[in-house]
Amino acid sequence: MAALAQTPEVNDVAAELYCPLCSGLTVDVCELEVCDDMREVIQERLDAGESPEEIKSYFVEQYGQKVLGKPSTEGFHLTAWIMPFIGLLGAAMILVFWLRNRSSSEVVQPLPHLSAEVASQSDYHARLEQELQRLE
Amino acid sequence: MALEQPLTTTQESVTDDFSPSRPWWFVPTFVTVLAVLGLLAYALVIRDRSQLMSGAAPNFTLQTFDGQSIELSRLQGKPVILNFWASWCVECDKEMAFLEQASVTYQGEVVFLGIDYLDTEPKAREYLALYGITYPNGPDLGGRISNDFNIKGVPETFFIGKDGTIRGLKVGPLEEAELENWIAQLQAE
């Protein structure tokens, strides 16, 4: 097996690429043969004057977006990009519902003990008063 | 009793005015749970998608290492032996020599295509030169072909009939006699 990343420059590029065969390991630390081969290709392309971005684009063309450690933007994988926003939206909705409910509760809670001043503004309280008067 | 009746009505009125029929968290929680369950179900379906053993072979255009462009659907009329391999694949070594031999023997009658899976071009070219492979081979750019055929690894070989449908699949290295049998079967159809 070939040596790991030969130069810091190779390492820098390899650290931003993920092994296409195993999950979660970047090319600078993965010991699979394909990653050795990828480091060699990085070295050759750096020597040929290509920029790190050009080299990364080359590998994306070869292996797809997964080599960047990012989900694809096609098909089902698109959900990985969309779901965080839907999650945030859901969380915001829950927060809004909760806040509205809390403020409603704050209004509702004192109703059984309404003061005469507030109660006079309430149809409910007026009806309650009528009932109480009838009782008396 | 006259006392209880109106008060009960009043209490119901309070309930109607201030308490929703469902708790406040019901709708967002229901939607979130439904979305998560839907995604999980879909992910399970995708993961357990069975390998292609029959049906129309997914079409693709292979850009070969020697610059040809080969579209699978244009090969109808001849059987196709579609072999997925990689230079780092130890098991692939076992079949490359007789795949090449068969491609020469059945030249013009059977089409042999090699798809290089998750490999680097320099190593792939070295590998092809090592085994003297002359039939068309090319990289699976972006992993699209292997994804369409849903392969699980290399080597894998698909046997495609003259009508473009998949007749069989071999997972793992082929045996020479097995390849001969498949070729005979595909030619006889």
GROMACS .gro file of N, CA, C and O in nm, chain A residues 21-118:
model
  392
   21LEU      N    1  -1.585   0.494  -0.090
   21LEU     CA    2  -1.624   0.357  -0.053
   21LEU      C    3  -1.667   0.343   0.092
   21LEU      O    4  -1.757   0.267   0.124
   22CYS      N    5  -1.597   0.412   0.181
   22CYS     CA    6  -1.637   0.400   0.322
   22CYS      C    7  -1.707   0.531   0.362
   22CYS      O    8  -1.691   0.632   0.298
   23SER      N    9  -1.781   0.524   0.468
   23SER     CA   10  -1.857   0.644   0.506
   23SER      C   11  -1.787   0.716   0.619
   23SER      O   12  -1.748   0.656   0.718
   24GLY      N   13  -1.771   0.844   0.600
   24GLY     CA   14  -1.724   0.929   0.709
   24GLY      C   15  -1.575   0.953   0.716
   24GLY      O   16  -1.532   1.040   0.790
   25LEU      N   17  -1.495   0.879   0.641
   25LEU     CA   18  -1.350   0.901   0.646
   25LEU      C   19  -1.308   0.991   0.531
   25LEU      O   20  -1.350   0.971   0.416
   26THR      N   21  -1.224   1.087   0.565
   26THR     CA   22  -1.174   1.173   0.458
   26THR      C   23  -1.054   1.105   0.392
   26THR      O   24  -0.990   1.017   0.450
   27VAL      N   25  -1.024   1.151   0.273
   27VAL     CA   26  -0.923   1.084   0.191
   27VAL      C   27  -0.784   1.096   0.254
   27VAL      O   28  -0.699   1.009   0.233
   28ASP      N   29  -0.761   1.199   0.335
   28ASP     CA   30  -0.628   1.215   0.394
   28ASP      C   31  -0.598   1.111   0.502
   28ASP      O   32  -0.483   1.085   0.533
   29VAL      N   33  -0.703   1.052   0.560
   29VAL     CA   34  -0.681   0.954   0.667
   29VAL      C   35  -0.724   0.812   0.629
   29VAL      O   36  -0.687   0.716   0.696
   30CYS      N   37  -0.801   0.799   0.524
   30CYS     CA   38  -0.850   0.666   0.484
   30CYS      C   39  -0.735   0.584   0.425
   30CYS      O   40  -0.654   0.636   0.348
   31GLU      N   41  -0.729   0.459   0.463
   31GLU     CA   42  -0.618   0.374   0.417
   31GLU      C   43  -0.658   0.278   0.305
   31GLU      O   44  -0.579   0.192   0.268
   32LEU      N   45  -0.779   0.294   0.254
   32LEU     CA   46  -0.818   0.208   0.142
   32LEU      C   47  -0.735   0.241   0.018
   32LEU      O   48  -0.689   0.354   0.001
   33GLU      N   49  -0.720   0.141  -0.066
   33GLU     CA   50  -0.638   0.159  -0.186
   33GLU      C   51  -0.690   0.272  -0.275
   33GLU      O   52  -0.613   0.348  -0.331
   34VAL      N   53  -0.823   0.280  -0.284
   34VAL     CA   54  -0.879   0.384  -0.371
   34VAL      C   55  -0.841   0.523  -0.320
   34VAL      O   56  -0.820   0.616  -0.400
   35CYS      N   57  -0.827   0.539  -0.189
   35CYS     CA   58  -0.789   0.670  -0.134
   35CYS      C   59  -0.641   0.698  -0.157
   35CYS      O   60  -0.601   0.814  -0.178
   36ASP      N   61  -0.559   0.593  -0.151
   36ASP     CA   62  -0.418   0.610  -0.190
   36ASP      C   63  -0.411   0.660  -0.334
   36ASP      O   64  -0.336   0.751  -0.367
   37ASP      N   65  -0.493   0.595  -0.418
   37ASP     CA   66  -0.495   0.633  -0.560
   37ASP      C   67  -0.543   0.777  -0.576
   37ASP      O   68  -0.491   0.853  -0.658
   38MET      N   69  -0.642   0.813  -0.496
   38MET     CA   70  -0.694   0.950  -0.505
   38MET      C   71  -0.586   1.051  -0.463
   38MET      O   72  -0.572   1.157  -0.524
   39ARG      N   73  -0.509   1.018  -0.360
   39ARG     CA   74  -0.402   1.110  -0.317
   39ARG      C   75  -0.297   1.125  -0.427
   39ARG      O   76  -0.243   1.234  -0.449
   40GLU      N   77  -0.271   1.015  -0.495
   40GLU     CA   78  -0.175   1.023  -0.607
   40GLU      C   79  -0.228   1.116  -0.715
   40GLU      O   80  -0.153   1.197  -0.772
   41VAL      N   81  -0.357   1.102  -0.743
   41VAL     CA   82  -0.417   1.188  -0.846
   41VAL      C   83  -0.413   1.334  -0.802
   41VAL      O   84  -0.383   1.423  -0.883
   42ILE      N   85  -0.438   1.358  -0.674
   42ILE     CA   86  -0.432   1.496  -0.622
   42ILE      C   87  -0.291   1.552  -0.643
   42ILE      O   88  -0.273   1.664  -0.691
   43GLN      N   89  -0.191   1.470  -0.607
   43GLN     CA   90  -0.052   1.514  -0.623
   43GLN      C   91  -0.022   1.548  -0.769
   43GLN      O   92   0.035   1.654  -0.800
   44GLU      N   93  -0.064   1.458  -0.859
   44GLU     CA   94  -0.037   1.479  -1.002
   44GLU      C   95  -0.104   1.607  -1.052
   44GLU      O   96  -0.046   1.683  -1.128
   45ARG      N   97  -0.225   1.629  -1.007
   45ARG     CA   98  -0.298   1.745  -1.056
   45ARG      C   99  -0.246   1.875  -0.995
   45ARG      O  100  -0.246   1.979  -1.061
   46LEU      N  101  -0.202   1.868  -0.870
   46LEU     CA  102  -0.138   1.986  -0.811
   46LEU      C  103  -0.009   2.018  -0.886
   46LEU      O  104   0.020   2.135  -0.916
   47ASP      N  105   0.067   1.914  -0.915
   47ASP     CA  106   0.192   1.933  -0.989
   47ASP      C  107   0.166   1.993  -1.127
   47ASP      O  108   0.250   2.066  -1.182
   48ALA      N  109   0.049   1.957  -1.183
   48ALA     CA  110   0.015   2.009  -1.316
   48ALA      C  111  -0.041   2.151  -1.310
   48ALA      O  112  -0.077   2.208  -1.412
   49GLY      N  113  -0.049   2.205  -1.187
   49GLY     CA  114  -0.091   2.345  -1.172
   49GLY      C  115  -0.239   2.366  -1.147
   49GLY      O  116  -0.287   2.480  -1.150
   50GLU      N  117  -0.313   2.258  -1.123
   50GLU     CA  118  -0.457   2.276  -1.096
   50GLU      C  119  -0.479   2.328  -0.955
   50GLU      O  120  -0.402   2.297  -0.863
   51SER      N  121  -0.584   2.404  -0.939
   51SER     CA  122  -0.617   2.457  -0.806
   51SER      C  123  -0.693   2.350  -0.727
   51SER      O  124  -0.750   2.258  -0.785
   52PRO      N  125  -0.694   2.364  -0.594
   52PRO     CA  126  -0.771   2.268  -0.513
   52PRO      C  127  -0.918   2.260  -0.556
   52PRO      O  128  -0.976   2.152  -0.557
   53GLU      N  129  -0.975   2.374  -0.594
   53GLU     CA  130  -1.117   2.372  -0.636
   53GLU      C  131  -1.135   2.292  -0.765
   53GLU      O  132  -1.233   2.219  -0.780
   54GLU      N  133  -1.041   2.308  -0.856
   54GLU     CA  134  -1.048   2.231  -0.982
   54GLU      C  135  -1.035   2.082  -0.954
   54GLU      O  136  -1.104   2.000  -1.016
   55ILE      N  137  -0.948   2.048  -0.861
   55ILE     CA  138  -0.928   1.906  -0.829
   55ILE      C  139  -1.054   1.850  -0.763
   55ILE      O  140  -1.098   1.738  -0.795
   56LYS      N  141  -1.113   1.928  -0.674
   56LYS     CA  142  -1.236   1.881  -0.609
   56LYS      C  143  -1.348   1.864  -0.712
   56LYS      O  144  -1.424   1.766  -0.707
   57SER      N  145  -1.355   1.956  -0.807
   57SER     CA  146  -1.457   1.944  -0.913
   57SER      C  147  -1.436   1.818  -0.994
   57SER      O  148  -1.533   1.750  -1.033
   58TYR      N  149  -1.309   1.787  -1.019
   58TYR     CA  150  -1.277   1.665  -1.095
   58TYR      C  151  -1.331   1.542  -1.021
   58TYR      O  152  -1.395   1.455  -1.081
   59PHE      N  153  -1.309   1.537  -0.891
   59PHE     CA  154  -1.354   1.420  -0.815
   59PHE      C  155  -1.508   1.416  -0.803
   59PHE      O  156  -1.567   1.308  -0.798
   60VAL      N  157  -1.569   1.533  -0.799
   60VAL     CA  158  -1.716   1.535  -0.797
   60VAL      C  159  -1.769   1.477  -0.928
   60VAL      O  160  -1.865   1.399  -0.930
   61GLU      N  161  -1.702   1.511  -1.037
   61GLU     CA  162  -1.742   1.457  -1.167
   61GLU      C  163  -1.725   1.305  -1.169
   61GLU      O  164  -1.807   1.231  -1.224
   62GLN      N  165  -1.619   1.258  -1.106
   62GLN     CA  166  -1.591   1.114  -1.106
   62GLN      C  167  -1.686   1.037  -1.015
   62GLN      O  168  -1.737   0.932  -1.052
   63TYR      N  169  -1.707   1.086  -0.893
   63TYR     CA  170  -1.777   1.007  -0.792
   63TYR      C  171  -1.910   1.068  -0.747
   63TYR      O  172  -1.982   1.006  -0.667
   64GLY      N  173  -1.940   1.188  -0.791
   64GLY     CA  174  -2.064   1.252  -0.747
   64GLY      C  175  -2.042   1.339  -0.623
   64GLY      O  176  -1.933   1.344  -0.566
   65GLN      N  177  -2.150   1.405  -0.583
   65GLN     CA  178  -2.145   1.501  -0.472
   65GLN      C  179  -2.102   1.438  -0.340
   65GLN      O  180  -2.051   1.506  -0.252
   66LYS      N  181  -2.125   1.307  -0.326
   66LYS     CA  182  -2.097   1.243  -0.197
   66LYS      C  183  -1.949   1.253  -0.160
   66LYS      O  184  -1.914   1.245  -0.043
   67VAL      N  185  -1.864   1.273  -0.260
   67VAL     CA  186  -1.721   1.282  -0.232
   67VAL      C  187  -1.687   1.411  -0.154
   67VAL      O  188  -1.582   1.422  -0.093
   68LEU      N  189  -1.780   1.506  -0.158
   68LEU     CA  190  -1.761   1.630  -0.081
   68LEU      C  191  -1.822   1.617   0.059
   68LEU      O  192  -1.819   1.712   0.138
   69GLY      N  193  -1.879   1.503   0.086
   69GLY     CA  194  -1.942   1.483   0.218
   69GLY      C  195  -2.074   1.556   0.229
   69GLY      O  196  -2.125   1.578   0.337
   70LYS      N  197  -2.127   1.596   0.113
   70LYS     CA  198  -2.256   1.665   0.113
   70LYS      C  199  -2.357   1.577   0.041
   70LYS      O  200  -2.321   1.511  -0.056
   71PRO      N  201  -2.481   1.578   0.085
   71PRO     CA  202  -2.580   1.501   0.013
   71PRO      C  203  -2.603   1.557  -0.127
   71PRO      O  204  -2.584   1.677  -0.150
   72SER      N  205  -2.641   1.467  -0.215
   72SER     CA  206  -2.672   1.509  -0.351
   72SER      C  207  -2.792   1.603  -0.350
   72SER      O  208  -2.873   1.603  -0.258
   73THR      N  209  -2.801   1.682  -0.454
   73THR     CA  210  -2.917   1.773  -0.465
   73THR      C  211  -3.022   1.716  -0.559
   73THR      O  212  -3.103   1.788  -0.613
   74GLU      N  213  -3.016   1.584  -0.579
   74GLU     CA  214  -3.112   1.520  -0.670
   74GLU      C  215  -3.196   1.418  -0.594
   74GLU      O  216  -3.148   1.354  -0.500
   75GLY      N  217  -3.319   1.403  -0.640
   75GLY     CA  218  -3.407   1.297  -0.589
   75GLY      C  219  -3.430   1.304  -0.439
   75GLY      O  220  -3.442   1.412  -0.381
   76PHE      N  221  -3.431   1.186  -0.380
   76PHE     CA  222  -3.462   1.173  -0.238
   76PHE      C  223  -3.361   1.248  -0.152
   76PHE      O  224  -3.394   1.298  -0.044
   77HIS      N  225  -3.235   1.254  -0.199
   77HIS     CA  226  -3.130   1.318  -0.120
   77HIS      C  227  -3.158   1.466  -0.097
   77HIS      O  228  -3.103   1.527  -0.006
   78LEU      N  229  -3.244   1.522  -0.180
   78LEU     CA  230  -3.281   1.662  -0.165
   78LEU      C  231  -3.344   1.688  -0.028
   78LEU      O  232  -3.334   1.798   0.028
   79THR      N  233  -3.406   1.585   0.027
   79THR     CA  234  -3.471   1.602   0.158
   79THR      C  235  -3.369   1.639   0.266
   79THR      O  236  -3.403   1.705   0.363
   80ALA      N  237  -3.244   1.593   0.248
   80ALA     CA  238  -3.141   1.627   0.347
   80ALA      C  239  -3.116   1.777   0.352
   80ALA      O  240  -3.077   1.831   0.455
   81TRP      N  241  -3.138   1.845   0.239
   81TRP     CA  242  -3.121   1.990   0.236
   81TRP      C  243  -3.247   2.061   0.285
   81TRP      O  244  -3.240   2.167   0.346
   82ILE      N  245  -3.362   2.001   0.255
   82ILE     CA  246  -3.489   2.067   0.285
   82ILE      C  247  -3.533   2.046   0.429
   82ILE      O  248  -3.586   2.137   0.494
   83MET      N  249  -3.507   1.926   0.481
   83MET     CA  250  -3.561   1.891   0.613
   83MET      C  251  -3.520   1.985   0.726
   83MET      O  252  -3.603   2.017   0.813
   84PRO      N  253  -3.393   2.032   0.730
   84PRO     CA  254  -3.360   2.125   0.839
   84PRO      C  255  -3.448   2.249   0.840
   84PRO      O  256  -3.489   2.297   0.947
   85PHE      N  257  -3.481   2.298   0.720
   85PHE     CA  258  -3.566   2.417   0.712
   85PHE      C  259  -3.709   2.384   0.755
   85PHE      O  260  -3.775   2.463   0.823
   86ILE      N  261  -3.755   2.264   0.713
   86ILE     CA  262  -3.888   2.222   0.755
   86ILE      C  263  -3.890   2.204   0.906
   86ILE      O  264  -3.986   2.242   0.974
   87GLY      N  265  -3.781   2.149   0.959
   87GLY     CA  266  -3.771   2.132   1.104
   87GLY      C  267  -3.776   2.265   1.176
   87GLY      O  268  -3.846   2.280   1.278
   88LEU      N  269  -3.703   2.362   1.122
   88LEU     CA  270  -3.703   2.497   1.182
   88LEU      C  271  -3.843   2.557   1.176
   88LEU      O  272  -3.891   2.617   1.273
   89LEU      N  273  -3.907   2.538   1.061
   89LEU     CA  274  -4.043   2.590   1.044
   89LEU      C  275  -4.138   2.526   1.145
   89LEU      O  276  -4.219   2.593   1.209
   90GLY      N  277  -4.124   2.393   1.157
   90GLY     CA  278  -4.207   2.320   1.254
   90GLY      C  279  -4.183   2.370   1.395
   90GLY      O  280  -4.279   2.392   1.472
   91ALA      N  281  -4.054   2.389   1.429
   91ALA     CA  282  -4.021   2.436   1.564
   91ALA      C  283  -4.079   2.576   1.586
   91ALA      O  284  -4.132   2.607   1.694
   92ALA      N  285  -4.071   2.660   1.481
   92ALA     CA  286  -4.125   2.795   1.492
   92ALA      C  287  -4.277   2.790   1.511
   92ALA      O  288  -4.334   2.866   1.593
   93MET      N  289  -4.342   2.697   1.437
   93MET     CA  290  -4.488   2.683   1.451
   93MET      C  291  -4.525   2.641   1.593
   93MET      O  292  -4.617   2.696   1.655
   94ILE      N  293  -4.450   2.544   1.644
   94ILE     CA  294  -4.477   2.496   1.780
   94ILE      C  295  -4.458   2.610   1.881
   94ILE      O  296  -4.538   2.629   1.972
   95LEU      N  297  -4.351   2.687   1.858
   95LEU     CA  298  -4.323   2.800   1.949
   95LEU      C  299  -4.436   2.901   1.945
   95LEU      O  300  -4.484   2.950   2.049
   96VAL      N  301  -4.483   2.932   1.821
   96VAL     CA  302  -4.591   3.030   1.806
   96VAL      C  303  -4.719   2.977   1.872
   96VAL      O  304  -4.785   3.049   1.947
   97PHE      N  305  -4.752   2.850   1.844
   97PHE     CA  306  -4.871   2.790   1.907
   97PHE      C  307  -4.861   2.795   2.058
   97PHE      O  308  -4.957   2.826   2.128
   98TRP      N  309  -4.741   2.764   2.106
   98TRP     CA  310  -4.721   2.759   2.251
   98TRP      C  311  -4.737   2.898   2.314
   98TRP      O  312  -4.804   2.914   2.416
   99LEU      N  313  -4.677   2.996   2.246
   99LEU     CA  314  -4.687   3.133   2.299
   99LEU      C  315  -4.831   3.182   2.296
   99LEU      O  316  -4.878   3.245   2.391
  100ARG      N  317  -4.901   3.150   2.184
  100ARG     CA  318  -5.041   3.192   2.174
  100ARG      C  319  -5.125   3.125   2.280
  100ARG      O  320  -5.210   3.186   2.342
  101ASN      N  321  -5.097   2.996   2.297
  101ASN     CA  322  -5.173   2.921   2.397
  101ASN      C  323  -5.149   2.974   2.537
  101ASN      O  324  -5.239   2.986   2.619
  102ARG      N  325  -5.022   3.009   2.563
  102ARG     CA  326  -4.987   3.059   2.696
  102ARG      C  327  -5.057   3.192   2.723
  102ARG      O  328  -5.110   3.214   2.829
  103SER      N  329  -5.055   3.279   2.619
  103SER     CA  330  -5.119   3.409   2.640
  103SER      C  331  -5.271   3.393   2.654
  103SER      O  332  -5.334   3.462   2.732
  104SER      N  333  -5.328   3.295   2.577
  104SER     CA  334  -5.472   3.269   2.592
  104SER      C  335  -5.501   3.218   2.732
  104SER      O  336  -5.599   3.258   2.796
  105SER      N  337  -5.414   3.129   2.780
  105SER     CA  338  -5.434   3.072   2.913
  105SER      C  339  -5.431   3.181   3.019
  105SER      O  340  -5.505   3.177   3.116
  106GLU      N  341  -5.342   3.277   2.995
  106GLU     CA  342  -5.331   3.384   3.093
  106GLU      C  343  -5.460   3.464   3.101
  106GLU      O  344  -5.498   3.515   3.206
  107VAL      N  345  -5.531   3.474   2.986
  107VAL     CA  346  -5.658   3.546   2.987
  107VAL      C  347  -5.767   3.459   3.048
  107VAL      O  348  -5.847   3.504   3.127
  108VAL      N  349  -5.764   3.329   3.010
  108VAL     CA  350  -5.871   3.240   3.052
  108VAL      C  351  -5.863   3.211   3.201
  108VAL      O  352  -5.964   3.210   3.270
  109GLN      N  353  -5.743   3.195   3.251
  109GLN     CA  354  -5.726   3.147   3.387
  109GLN      C  355  -5.798   3.231   3.493
  109GLN      O  356  -5.862   3.176   3.581
  110PRO      N  357  -5.791   3.363   3.483
  110PRO     CA  358  -5.855   3.440   3.590
  110PRO      C  359  -6.006   3.443   3.580
  110PRO      O  360  -6.071   3.496   3.670
  111LEU      N  361  -6.065   3.388   3.470
  111LEU     CA  362  -6.208   3.406   3.451
  111LEU      C  363  -6.294   3.366   3.571
  111LEU      O  364  -6.384   3.442   3.608
  112PRO      N  365  -6.268   3.251   3.632
  112PRO     CA  366  -6.355   3.215   3.744
  112PRO      C  367  -6.346   3.313   3.859
  112PRO      O  368  -6.434   3.318   3.945
  113HIS      N  369  -6.241   3.392   3.863
  113HIS     CA  370  -6.224   3.485   3.975
  113HIS      C  371  -6.226   3.630   3.927
  113HIS      O  372  -6.159   3.716   3.980
  114LEU      N  373  -6.295   3.652   3.816
  114LEU     CA  374  -6.294   3.787   3.759
  114LEU      C  375  -6.343   3.891   3.858
  114LEU      O  376  -6.437   3.867   3.934
  115SER      N  377  -6.278   4.002   3.853
  115SER     CA  378  -6.328   4.112   3.934
  115SER      C  379  -6.455   4.166   3.868
  115SER      O  380  -6.481   4.141   3.751
  116ALA      N  381  -6.528   4.240   3.938
  116ALA     CA  382  -6.655   4.293   3.887
  116ALA      C  383  -6.631   4.384   3.766
  116ALA      O  384  -6.707   4.383   3.669
  117GLU      N  385  -6.521   4.454   3.770
  117GLU     CA  386  -6.493   4.549   3.661
  117GLU      C  387  -6.468   4.477   3.529
  117GLU      O  388  -6.523   4.511   3.425
  118VAL      N  389  -6.385   4.372   3.535
  118VAL     CA  390  -6.353   4.297   3.413
  118VAL      C  391  -6.473   4.214   3.371
  118VAL      O  392  -6.507   4.206   3.253
   0.00000   0.00000   0.00000
